[in-house]
Amino acid sequence: WANLILTFLWIAGITNAFNLIDNMDGLCAGVAVIICGSRFVLALQNRDEGGALLLAVLAGSVLGFLIFNYKPAKIFMGDCGSMFVGFSLGSLAIASPVPNTRVFVSTLFYPGLALLYPIFDTLLVSVLRRSAGRPISVGGRDHSSHRLVSLGLTEQKVVWLLWLFAAIGAAAGLLTY
């Protein structure tokens, strides 16, 4: 039962995390491409050809979308797109045969580090909204991306900075293997 509950919470949480970071032009798509890239490398290193192919297809489709979603965006991902990407990445993290071949600690750390930015932003927003007495489900401008813009950075610089943060998390995840 614990495994089933944790799996459900993981998939629902990661799905929603990608929906939450879809708040600036190119942010969610770029983070998804970075995570797909790191997972692709891991899949190739562990001879998981099926997983590598799925990640390459997902990365390619999101990268093609990103060309038109980068500022100034001509198209938008929306809830359906961001939730599909989050669901796909959350599910692939669980379904991959790679974690089952390594040490238990790596099994826990790699997905958490690879998906560090979406998890961080979701936790930040959840804690801030609860502490302010607001429902977590009600939107707002309290995301890490909005906070960085309020500090004076341009949206493009914020997106690049958060892409870097996502890349550092993904690289740290690869180092745990």
Short mmCIF file of C-alpha atoms in Angstrom, two decimals:
data_model
loop_
_atom_site.label_atom_id
_atom_site.label_comp_id
_atom_site.label_asym_id
_atom_site.label_seq_id
_atom_site.Cartn_x
_atom_site.Cartn_y
_atom_site.Cartn_z
CA TRP A 1 0.00 0.00 0.00
CA ALA A 2 2.79 2.42 0.82
CA ASN A 3 4.34 1.90 -2.61
CA LEU A 4 1.00 2.52 -4.32
CA ILE A 5 0.33 5.69 -2.32
CA LEU A 6 3.85 7.05 -2.86
CA THR A 7 3.63 6.31 -6.59
CA PHE A 8 0.30 8.12 -6.86
CA LEU A 9 1.62 11.11 -4.91
CA TRP A 10 4.80 11.24 -7.02
CA ILE A 11 2.97 11.20 -10.35
CA ALA A 12 0.29 13.67 -9.21
CA GLY A 13 2.92 15.93 -7.64
CA ILE A 14 5.26 16.02 -10.65
CA THR A 15 2.33 16.47 -13.04
CA ASN A 16 1.15 19.47 -11.04
CA ALA A 17 4.70 20.81 -10.58
CA PHE A 18 5.10 21.21 -14.33
CA ASN A 19 1.73 22.91 -14.52
CA LEU A 20 2.88 25.37 -11.85
CA ILE A 21 6.16 26.26 -13.58
CA ASP A 22 4.35 26.98 -16.84
CA ASN A 23 4.11 30.66 -15.92
CA MET A 24 6.67 32.34 -18.20
CA ASP A 25 7.45 32.04 -21.89
CA GLY A 26 9.71 29.04 -22.40
CA LEU A 27 10.25 28.15 -18.74
CA CYS A 28 8.38 24.86 -18.51
CA ALA A 29 9.40 23.66 -21.97
CA GLY A 30 13.08 24.45 -21.39
CA VAL A 31 13.11 22.71 -18.02
CA ALA A 32 11.45 19.68 -19.62
CA VAL A 33 14.06 19.52 -22.39
CA ILE A 34 16.88 19.74 -19.83
CA ILE A 35 15.40 16.95 -17.72
CA CYS A 36 14.74 14.80 -20.79
CA GLY A 37 18.35 15.30 -21.83
CA SER A 38 19.76 14.17 -18.50
CA ARG A 39 17.42 11.21 -18.34
CA PHE A 40 18.37 10.33 -21.94
CA VAL A 41 22.06 10.25 -20.99
CA LEU A 42 21.28 8.02 -18.00
CA ALA A 43 19.16 5.69 -20.13
CA LEU A 44 21.93 5.35 -22.72
CA GLN A 45 24.56 4.70 -20.04
CA ASN A 46 22.41 1.89 -18.67
CA ARG A 47 21.46 0.41 -22.06
CA ASP A 48 17.77 1.27 -21.69
CA GLU A 49 17.09 1.78 -25.39
CA GLY A 50 13.31 1.96 -25.00
CA GLY A 51 13.51 4.64 -22.32
CA ALA A 52 16.11 6.56 -24.30
CA LEU A 53 13.87 6.53 -27.35
CA LEU A 54 10.84 7.76 -25.38
CA LEU A 55 12.91 10.55 -23.81
CA ALA A 56 14.34 11.56 -27.18
CA VAL A 57 10.86 11.75 -28.71
CA LEU A 58 9.55 13.78 -25.77
CA ALA A 59 12.59 16.08 -25.80
CA GLY A 60 12.32 16.58 -29.56
CA SER A 61 8.63 17.42 -29.44
CA VAL A 62 9.07 19.85 -26.54
CA LEU A 63 12.12 21.42 -28.18
CA GLY A 64 10.12 21.94 -31.38
CA PHE A 65 7.42 23.57 -29.28
CA LEU A 66 9.99 25.69 -27.39
CA ILE A 67 11.06 27.41 -30.60
CA PHE A 68 7.63 29.03 -30.75
CA ASN A 69 7.12 29.32 -26.99
CA TYR A 70 10.27 31.30 -26.20
CA LYS A 71 9.74 35.01 -25.58
CA PRO A 72 7.83 36.49 -27.26
CA ALA A 73 5.70 33.37 -27.31
CA LYS A 74 3.56 32.68 -30.34
CA ILE A 75 1.99 29.57 -28.81
CA PHE A 76 1.39 28.48 -25.22
CA MET A 77 1.60 25.13 -23.49
CA GLY A 78 -1.39 25.57 -21.19
CA ASP A 79 -2.63 23.10 -18.61
CA CYS A 80 -2.98 20.16 -21.00
CA GLY A 81 0.54 20.51 -22.39
CA SER A 82 2.32 21.14 -19.09
CA MET A 83 0.45 18.37 -17.33
CA PHE A 84 1.20 15.94 -20.16
CA VAL A 85 4.92 16.75 -19.92
CA GLY A 86 4.89 16.46 -16.12
CA PHE A 87 2.95 13.21 -16.21
CA SER A 88 5.31 11.79 -18.83
CA LEU A 89 8.46 12.70 -16.91
CA GLY A 90 7.04 11.59 -13.56
CA SER A 91 5.92 8.26 -15.03
CA LEU A 92 9.18 7.66 -16.87
CA ALA A 93 11.10 8.23 -13.64
CA ILE A 94 9.12 5.40 -12.04
CA ALA A 95 8.87 3.06 -15.03
CA SER A 96 12.56 3.15 -15.91
CA PRO A 97 14.40 -0.10 -15.22
CA VAL A 98 17.55 1.90 -14.42
CA PRO A 99 16.84 2.75 -10.76
CA ASN A 100 16.20 -0.91 -9.97
CA THR A 101 19.78 -1.77 -10.88
CA ARG A 102 21.48 0.64 -8.49
CA VAL A 103 21.85 1.43 -4.83
CA PHE A 104 18.67 2.38 -2.95
CA VAL A 105 19.95 5.89 -2.19
CA SER A 106 20.50 6.57 -5.92
CA THR A 107 16.98 5.38 -6.61
CA LEU A 108 15.66 8.13 -4.34
CA PHE A 109 18.14 10.91 -5.09
CA TYR A 110 18.30 10.81 -8.88
CA PRO A 111 14.63 11.57 -9.64
CA GLY A 112 14.50 14.19 -6.89
CA LEU A 113 17.62 15.94 -8.14
CA ALA A 114 16.71 15.62 -11.81
CA LEU A 115 13.35 17.24 -11.11
CA LEU A 116 14.75 19.64 -8.51
CA TYR A 117 13.43 22.92 -9.91
CA PRO A 118 9.80 21.83 -10.41
CA ILE A 119 9.79 20.23 -6.96
CA PHE A 120 11.41 23.30 -5.36
CA ASP A 121 8.93 25.74 -6.91
CA THR A 122 5.94 23.60 -5.95
CA LEU A 123 7.12 23.31 -2.34
CA LEU A 124 7.88 27.05 -2.17
CA VAL A 125 4.46 28.04 -3.48
CA SER A 126 2.66 25.51 -1.28
CA VAL A 127 4.42 26.62 1.90
CA LEU A 128 3.99 30.34 1.15
CA ARG A 129 0.30 30.01 0.34
CA ARG A 130 -0.45 27.86 3.39
CA SER A 131 1.45 30.20 5.70
CA ALA A 132 -0.51 33.15 4.29
CA GLY A 133 -3.78 31.29 4.93
CA ARG A 134 -4.54 31.00 1.19
CA PRO A 135 -5.56 27.79 -0.54
CA ILE A 136 -2.68 26.13 -2.39
CA SER A 137 -4.85 25.65 -5.47
CA VAL A 138 -5.48 29.39 -5.99
CA GLY A 139 -2.98 30.92 -8.43
CA GLY A 140 -0.77 33.86 -7.69
CA ARG A 141 2.50 35.60 -8.45
CA ASP A 142 4.41 33.93 -5.64
CA HIS A 143 6.45 31.52 -7.78
CA SER A 144 10.24 31.67 -7.75
CA SER A 145 10.18 33.01 -11.31
CA HIS A 146 7.89 35.89 -10.37
CA ARG A 147 9.99 36.67 -7.30
CA LEU A 148 13.12 36.92 -9.41
CA VAL A 149 11.37 39.31 -11.81
CA SER A 150 10.28 41.41 -8.83
CA LEU A 151 13.96 41.68 -7.87
CA GLY A 152 14.62 43.45 -11.17
CA LEU A 153 15.64 40.66 -13.54
CA THR A 154 14.06 40.49 -16.98
CA GLU A 155 11.83 37.53 -17.78
CA GLN A 156 14.38 36.20 -20.26
CA LYS A 157 17.17 36.33 -17.65
CA VAL A 158 14.93 34.60 -15.12
CA VAL A 159 14.11 31.83 -17.59
CA TRP A 160 17.81 31.30 -18.37
CA LEU A 161 18.70 31.36 -14.67
CA LEU A 162 16.04 28.78 -13.84
CA TRP A 163 17.12 26.65 -16.81
CA LEU A 164 20.61 26.74 -15.28
CA PHE A 165 19.18 25.72 -11.90
CA ALA A 166 17.35 22.82 -13.58
CA ALA A 167 20.54 21.80 -15.40
CA ILE A 168 22.54 21.85 -12.16
CA GLY A 169 19.92 19.64 -10.48
CA ALA A 170 19.89 17.25 -13.44
CA ALA A 171 23.69 17.10 -13.51
CA ALA A 172 23.81 16.48 -9.75
CA GLY A 173 21.30 13.67 -10.27
CA LEU A 174 23.56 12.09 -12.88
CA LEU A 175 26.45 12.27 -10.45
CA THR A 176 24.54 10.14 -7.94
CA TYR A 177 24.71 7.22 -10.37
#
